[in-house]
Amino acid sequence: MALGETFRANDEGACWDVLPSSILLLAADGSASFVNRSFCDFASSTRDAALGMGWLELLAPESRERVVAAAGRARDFMLQLRIRRSGQDDVAAESWVNMAGRWLDERRAHVCVLHDVSTAKRVERAMTMQAEQFRQLTNNVPAMVAYYDRDGFCRFANKAYAGTFGLSEESILGLTFAEIIGEEAAREVQPSIDEVNEKSRAVTYVRQLSGPDGSRRWIEVNVLPHLGPDGKPSGAFVIVTDITEHRRAAEAVRESEERLNKFMQASAEGIVFHKEGTIVDANPAACQLLGYSLEDVRGRRTLDFVAPDHAAKMASVTASGLDTAYESVLLHKDTSRIPVELIVRSMAFGDERLRMAVVRDLRDRHAAQARIQHLAHHDALTGLPNRMYFMEQLGHQISLAHNGATQMALLFIDLDHFKRVNDSLGHLVGDALLQTVAARISACLRTTDLVARFGGDEFMVLLPGVTHRSDVAEVAVKLLTAIEVPVDADGRAISVTPSVGIAMFPHDGESPTDLIKHADTAMYLAKSRGRANYQFFDPATASAAYAALVMESQLALAIERNEFLLHFQPQVRATDGVFAGVEALIRWNHPERGLLWPDAFIPLAEQRRLMLPIGQWVLRAAARCAKRWRAMGLAEVPMAVNLSSMQFHASNFLEVIEQVLREEKIPGAWLELELTERMLMDDVGSVRQVLHQLKAMGIRISVDDFGTGYSSLAHLKDLPIDRMKIDRSFVNGLPQERGSAAIARAVVQMAKGLGISVIAEGVETPAQRRFLADEGCDELQGDLISPPLSAAGLESWAAAHGSARQAAVHRSP
């Protein structure tokens, strides 16, 4: 029969079952061969479940290891173990036991007794925590604090007290009062100490100290009795305060009570003293906080000034007598609620014990917290909800719309050309404009609608519960009208227009991501259709508009990324094919689509005002090629460059031309600028002036695509034009089409009459070449002569087609 079974079967085991203490019989491996009934009750377990290793389930993991280790040693042991009970994760609810193990050599086992010490353990922890809090508190108060037992030995001193006597908080412990302050000083204050011990009341006295330099200082010493359970002093608190400044200011001030009164009067926080819940004193800050005078509050119950829903908490704290801090709500005289923090302490004044409450007004703190919460969900500039909050609400509204089977509209608003406002007028004006726009958008909406600043100059509007697209369109029109009204900024009227994209739920998407994406796409569609309008999401048209805007952004970076390049098409004399000139033609080496011709991007560049930087790049690049080729003796012929209308009519056009000639160090005669008929007729007086200035620089002037516009011959004859170019649309029909032949013949004859040379572009067949030469056309350009070539290709072509210098000499002026 096993040892445990034998033990349970005999009378000894039965006797141990009636004992009130928990008893176990442990083998060397920590398994239990016997547990008595008290253990089973304590562990809430059956005997069978506790036997073997089962009893260890009661213990926390680290305690199990300690028990098993102790059981393996053949000697007595004493352990303190932590009990692990279900649901007791809170430290305050932990259970502890002391286990005493006696080694039974004859049985080769330990008999163990468990004692529940949970209460003592928690008390010990609480006392340790309170002691540490007391130490921290005393080290942070402007006073020297010490505690002496009844026999006069120091048991505690804060840093300031110990440091005053050249000691540390540790080295001062155990020293007598006389050893710390000196025998003479101890004799002087002994009567006060005796009074504390004999009469169990606080004593205050003032000592005057003389410094080595003869200076005088005063300290106030408060000795507070610490009463033991029997009501007799078991020690005393000593609180030493330097009152030199107070003493010098008013020698007659009564030390203890009046100094406390000064502190109360000067404190910015409210201080209230009460005895068993009845107010005995309050400082002006507390009275002002409540809206009463001191006479109004003195003698009244503290609960009279507490909000009813917080009265029970205050009553509980008052009844407990514990020093604590907690939040509550007081009532002002006008019945308004004031959130406060109450820091409650007990104080002894002679035979009287008072409770002091520091009343800290939390309204500013709560307002700051509310402000922080607001800023976390709102845009600091406009006060509107921010992107994060809008996304949260959008997801919530989508869930509600799903459940209610209703529609919503999402409007993506982007301000057109807002960057110009910031760049020209500064960010302060831009910020003011954004604030105005935000207010106008909010004013157009219902209280159930949601508007947010999504970032930069982008706003988002959510219209829940809409029925028809026409209702949404009506809101969009209201927004367009409201936003574009000019704003007075420092005496200047400025305005921006919005482009609005609209996506409908659930038709255009059922998730926040899809709705925002499609509203954004619709907004780009609105921009592509002239801006200052709204567009509903449409997959086909929106895709094309988005592609155009993507290309716009890529165009803006193309120069910076060095993606543009020039191709060159030679021009020859019609009579003998001698190299007579070259036209620079821009190409875009698109990173995704490959080499693009001008038709693929120039119209978009002109719409988006990107032709100015692109045109300047073409001028400079063409000038550099002309300079290099002439230095090589390869192409001493004019370099023709096409001008856009935007470029020609820019206010600084002439300055740009002069700058290119100056910086590239070339004469104007090396360049030929091609203008369309429409550009010449826009403002004839101004055009004539600009052309004469160009001629003064030596630059040649050519009319491109002649015959396709509406030139006035009366004005044309007065302009300093060097050459006319017959458009390829007329050349294409030569010689068989009578109309094309008549126009070509008329242009040549008219030009000859005006003393202007003529060049035909788009020459692709020998028949076209013969016709034009026979009619007196001076020069030819087209694929029959050569297609547009790279710079290297043009150099090779020029080298194979005779002397460039000779061509230049024979060219007609």
XYZ file of C-alpha atoms in Angstrom, residues 390-792:
403
model
C -14.213 62.276 -42.383
C -13.067 58.771 -43.306
C -14.442 57.412 -40.024
C -17.792 59.129 -40.583
C -17.933 58.089 -44.238
C -17.542 54.439 -43.263
C -20.244 54.836 -40.609
C -22.625 56.558 -43.029
C -22.065 53.843 -45.635
C -23.082 51.220 -43.056
C -26.247 53.189 -42.254
C -27.030 53.653 -45.947
C -26.585 49.911 -46.549
C -29.018 49.107 -43.766
C -31.521 51.723 -44.874
C -31.107 51.143 -48.621
C -30.628 54.897 -49.207
C -28.390 56.887 -51.555
C -25.563 59.263 -50.695
C -23.508 61.720 -52.724
C -19.810 62.397 -52.237
C -18.548 65.728 -53.613
C -14.802 66.240 -54.112
C -14.040 69.991 -54.328
C -10.680 71.277 -55.572
C -9.892 74.983 -55.930
C -8.662 75.895 -59.417
C -5.193 77.494 -59.626
C -5.059 78.037 -55.855
C -1.281 77.711 -55.971
C -1.130 81.016 -57.840
C -2.693 82.765 -54.852
C -0.036 81.405 -52.507
C 2.792 82.114 -54.944
C 1.702 85.659 -55.783
C 0.065 86.937 -52.586
C 1.609 84.727 -49.912
C 0.394 81.949 -47.658
C -1.378 84.283 -45.207
C -3.725 85.450 -47.951
C -4.082 81.847 -49.128
C -5.005 80.752 -45.601
C -7.595 83.528 -45.298
C -9.090 82.448 -48.620
C -9.300 78.827 -47.469
C -11.074 79.892 -44.281
C -13.591 81.913 -46.289
C -14.196 79.035 -48.697
C -14.693 76.634 -45.778
C -17.298 78.955 -44.235
C -19.110 79.340 -47.550
C -19.246 75.602 -48.135
C -20.642 75.023 -44.637
C -23.282 77.712 -45.164
C -24.592 75.917 -48.270
C -25.200 72.600 -46.500
C -27.794 71.006 -44.240
C -27.033 70.185 -40.620
C -27.068 66.501 -41.557
C -24.424 66.977 -44.267
C -20.735 66.591 -43.523
C -17.917 68.779 -44.880
C -14.195 68.256 -44.307
C -10.929 69.765 -45.415
C -9.225 66.843 -47.079
C -5.856 68.527 -47.439
C -4.345 71.586 -49.142
C -7.062 73.186 -51.270
C -9.260 70.082 -51.331
C -12.606 69.772 -49.568
C -14.975 66.824 -49.268
C -18.763 67.007 -48.822
C -21.008 64.079 -47.929
C -24.743 64.390 -48.610
C -26.597 61.503 -46.926
C -30.158 60.519 -47.715
C -30.352 61.987 -51.240
C -33.091 60.871 -53.618
C -32.308 62.303 -57.052
C -29.152 63.338 -58.898
C -30.874 66.645 -59.637
C -30.857 67.442 -55.919
C -27.121 66.821 -55.798
C -26.589 68.946 -58.918
C -28.504 71.785 -57.229
C -26.148 71.642 -54.225
C -23.118 71.589 -56.557
C -24.369 74.729 -58.332
C -24.882 76.468 -54.986
C -21.315 75.580 -53.998
C -19.890 76.822 -57.322
C -21.771 80.100 -56.982
C -20.818 80.663 -53.353
C -17.134 79.810 -53.644
C -16.335 81.925 -56.710
C -17.527 85.197 -55.110
C -14.422 87.465 -54.825
C -12.796 87.871 -51.412
C -11.254 91.125 -50.179
C -7.611 90.382 -49.290
C -5.623 93.424 -48.156
C -7.684 95.691 -50.357
C -7.499 93.408 -53.386
C -10.404 91.369 -54.641
C -9.280 87.799 -55.300
C -11.309 84.779 -56.215
C -10.897 81.160 -57.072
C -13.253 78.807 -58.817
C -13.915 75.232 -57.741
C -13.963 72.068 -59.772
C -16.405 69.577 -58.256
C -16.459 65.835 -58.824
C -19.451 63.793 -57.661
C -19.725 60.067 -56.914
C -23.031 58.462 -55.912
C -23.479 55.646 -53.403
C -24.076 52.819 -54.158
C -23.981 53.287 -57.943
C -20.370 54.544 -58.123
C -18.918 52.510 -55.265
C -19.818 50.849 -51.984
C -16.631 51.486 -50.032
C -15.010 54.745 -48.846
C -11.981 54.092 -51.034
C -13.996 53.586 -54.211
C -16.265 56.562 -53.613
C -13.367 58.930 -52.961
C -11.412 57.598 -55.918
C -14.352 58.068 -58.293
C -15.255 61.510 -56.926
C -11.606 62.487 -57.411
C -11.715 61.188 -60.989
C -14.923 63.142 -61.671
C -13.219 66.253 -60.297
C -10.399 65.807 -62.806
C -13.057 65.508 -65.505
C -14.463 68.864 -64.378
C -11.002 70.413 -64.635
C -10.477 69.000 -68.118
C -13.756 70.621 -69.217
C -12.622 74.109 -68.408
C -12.711 74.103 -64.590
C -15.348 76.003 -62.542
C -17.943 73.273 -63.142
C -19.190 70.032 -61.635
C -19.206 66.562 -63.155
C -20.770 63.287 -62.071
C -18.529 60.269 -62.249
C -18.603 58.577 -65.643
C -16.066 55.790 -66.226
C -15.421 56.524 -69.909
C -15.135 60.319 -69.981
C -13.521 60.497 -66.559
C -10.781 58.140 -67.676
C -9.883 60.387 -70.627
C -9.914 63.518 -68.477
C -7.789 61.853 -65.864
C -5.295 60.803 -68.525
C -5.076 64.419 -69.748
C -4.388 65.680 -66.255
C -1.801 62.986 -65.706
C -0.099 64.097 -68.919
C -0.316 67.714 -67.696
C 1.573 66.845 -64.544
C 4.113 64.853 -66.563
C 4.544 67.785 -68.974
C 5.296 70.093 -66.065
C 8.213 67.844 -65.086
C 9.419 66.953 -68.575
C 11.936 69.820 -68.859
C 13.309 69.137 -65.394
C 13.718 65.477 -66.288
C 15.321 66.307 -69.664
C 12.657 64.399 -71.610
C 12.320 66.826 -74.527
C 14.526 66.682 -77.596
C 14.693 68.361 -81.007
C 14.452 66.834 -84.448
C 15.462 68.848 -87.498
C 14.023 68.908 -91.051
C 16.270 70.267 -93.809
C 15.070 72.933 -96.286
C 16.567 73.164 -99.817
C 16.460 75.503 -102.783
C 13.785 74.472 -105.292
C 15.992 75.075 -108.305
C 19.092 73.019 -107.421
C 18.417 71.225 -104.074
C 21.194 73.112 -102.228
C 20.872 73.023 -98.419
C 19.201 76.347 -97.495
C 17.799 76.079 -93.969
C 16.589 73.824 -91.154
C 13.472 73.781 -88.980
C 13.655 72.683 -85.325
C 10.790 70.373 -84.338
C 10.158 69.370 -80.713
C 9.650 65.756 -79.646
C 8.825 64.336 -76.209
C 10.572 61.154 -75.175
C 7.727 60.074 -72.884
C 8.893 57.643 -70.172
C 5.927 55.324 -70.791
C 4.623 56.037 -74.308
C 7.888 56.515 -76.135
C 8.606 59.284 -78.660
C 5.631 61.667 -79.045
C 5.172 64.221 -81.843
C 3.896 67.745 -81.076
C 0.261 66.963 -81.960
C 0.140 64.593 -78.954
C 1.039 67.196 -76.326
C 1.334 70.773 -77.674
C -2.471 71.470 -77.604
C -2.578 70.380 -73.966
C 0.517 72.458 -73.144
C -1.133 75.526 -74.682
C -4.335 74.945 -72.683
C -2.448 74.618 -69.409
C -0.060 77.549 -70.038
C 2.929 75.218 -70.152
C 4.051 76.488 -73.564
C 6.060 79.341 -72.058
C 8.727 77.151 -70.406
C 8.572 74.613 -73.253
C 8.951 77.344 -75.907
C 11.911 78.851 -74.055
C 13.568 75.443 -73.895
C 13.106 74.974 -77.683
C 14.629 78.407 -78.427
C 17.670 77.770 -76.262
C 18.214 74.203 -77.515
C 17.902 75.304 -81.180
C 20.318 78.189 -80.604
C 22.892 75.833 -79.142
C 22.632 73.439 -82.111
C 22.990 76.300 -84.587
C 26.068 77.518 -82.740
C 27.650 74.051 -82.655
C 27.004 73.312 -86.327
C 28.408 76.627 -87.482
C 31.487 76.019 -85.376
C 31.815 72.707 -87.231
C 31.330 74.463 -90.609
C 28.471 72.070 -91.192
C 25.203 74.020 -91.330
C 25.660 77.753 -91.821
C 21.959 78.249 -92.500
C 19.151 79.873 -90.427
C 17.547 77.771 -87.703
C 13.736 78.100 -87.919
C 11.780 77.845 -84.658
C 7.967 77.803 -84.326
C 6.424 80.231 -81.820
C 3.171 79.588 -79.964
C 0.630 82.377 -79.592
C 1.070 82.332 -75.815
C 4.820 82.642 -76.177
C 4.651 85.477 -78.728
C 2.150 87.522 -76.705
C 3.903 87.060 -73.350
C 4.845 90.374 -71.732
C 8.526 89.402 -71.509
C 8.798 87.836 -74.994
C 11.444 90.220 -76.317
C 13.449 90.011 -73.096
C 13.494 86.218 -73.396
C 14.778 86.401 -77.011
C 17.482 88.901 -76.044
C 18.476 86.737 -73.072
C 18.842 83.605 -75.237
C 20.971 85.461 -77.833
C 23.109 86.998 -75.103
C 23.636 83.895 -72.996
C 24.189 81.553 -75.953
C 26.411 84.180 -77.643
C 24.877 83.981 -81.127
C 23.722 86.730 -83.511
C 20.039 87.103 -84.301
C 20.650 86.348 -87.985
C 21.176 82.698 -87.116
C 17.524 82.361 -86.032
C 14.259 82.464 -87.951
C 10.988 82.688 -85.993
C 7.821 81.216 -87.530
C 4.449 82.819 -86.652
C 0.944 81.898 -87.797
C -1.339 84.303 -89.660
C -3.695 84.544 -86.666
C -0.841 85.629 -84.403
C -0.028 88.461 -86.841
C -3.624 89.720 -86.947
C -4.462 89.664 -83.184
C -3.178 93.190 -82.564
C -1.551 94.548 -85.699
C -0.105 97.675 -84.106
C 1.539 95.791 -81.288
C 2.638 92.962 -83.600
C 4.275 95.420 -85.997
C 6.257 96.954 -83.150
C 7.452 93.560 -81.855
C 8.445 92.366 -85.349
C 10.487 95.506 -86.004
C 12.320 94.963 -82.699
C 13.044 91.366 -83.731
C 14.336 92.573 -87.077
C 16.566 95.039 -85.235
C 18.159 92.023 -83.556
C 18.791 90.516 -87.006
C 16.191 87.766 -86.629
C 14.305 86.562 -89.742
C 10.465 86.423 -89.656
C 8.446 83.704 -91.393
C 4.661 83.280 -91.733
C 3.862 79.608 -91.079
C 0.944 77.736 -92.746
C 0.144 80.686 -94.998
C -3.264 80.493 -96.624
C -5.053 78.781 -93.720
C -5.777 81.951 -91.785
C -7.501 85.240 -92.469
C -4.702 87.653 -93.100
C -5.450 91.158 -94.191
C -3.197 91.919 -97.145
C -3.405 95.599 -96.298
C -1.705 94.917 -92.971
C 0.495 92.109 -94.211
C 2.333 94.353 -96.634
C 3.334 96.674 -93.779
C 4.907 93.941 -91.673
C 8.668 93.144 -91.893
C 8.228 89.558 -93.106
C 11.072 87.632 -94.767
C 9.354 84.445 -95.856
C 5.957 82.807 -96.346
C 5.384 79.094 -95.958
C 2.739 77.417 -98.123
C 0.770 75.046 -95.898
C 1.044 71.299 -96.514
C -2.728 71.061 -96.982
C -2.337 72.917 -100.312
C 0.881 71.164 -101.318
C -0.739 67.766 -100.762
C -3.154 68.273 -103.711
C -0.525 69.432 -106.201
C -0.415 69.387 -109.142
C -3.699 67.651 -109.987
C -6.129 69.643 -107.786
C -7.006 72.884 -109.521
C -7.880 74.704 -106.287
C -4.633 73.799 -104.538
C -2.634 74.711 -107.667
C -4.363 78.083 -107.901
C -3.722 78.912 -104.241
C -0.091 77.854 -104.415
C 0.431 79.879 -107.585
C -1.280 82.945 -106.038
C 0.827 82.778 -102.835
C 4.050 82.621 -104.859
C 3.044 85.525 -107.070
C 1.869 87.651 -104.149
C 5.058 86.994 -102.188
C 7.197 87.858 -105.192
C 5.287 91.110 -105.515
C 5.972 91.935 -101.857
C 9.624 90.931 -102.100
C 9.134 87.956 -99.789
C 10.647 84.526 -100.380
C 8.397 81.462 -100.411
C 8.908 77.964 -99.021
C 6.511 75.032 -99.382
C 6.239 72.395 -96.661
C 5.027 68.818 -96.924
C 6.645 68.130 -100.328
C 6.469 64.364 -100.779
C 6.464 63.640 -104.573
C 8.669 64.624 -107.535
C 5.555 66.008 -109.278
C 4.952 68.410 -106.394
C 8.594 69.438 -106.499
C 8.508 70.135 -110.249
C 5.274 72.141 -110.047
C 6.539 74.358 -107.235
C 9.913 74.924 -108.896
C 8.225 75.811 -112.180
C 5.937 78.299 -110.423
C 8.907 80.096 -108.841
C 8.750 78.740 -105.247
C 12.122 79.471 -103.652
C 12.569 76.610 -101.174
C 11.143 73.201 -100.389
C 10.678 71.143 -97.208
C 9.201 67.668 -96.786
C 9.787 63.949 -96.699
C 10.850 63.955 -100.375
C 13.843 66.037 -99.324
C 14.275 64.404 -95.877
C 12.042 63.445 -92.954
C 12.787 65.109 -89.590
C 16.155 63.884 -88.300
C 17.898 63.654 -84.972
C 20.801 66.056 -84.405
C 23.283 63.371 -85.423
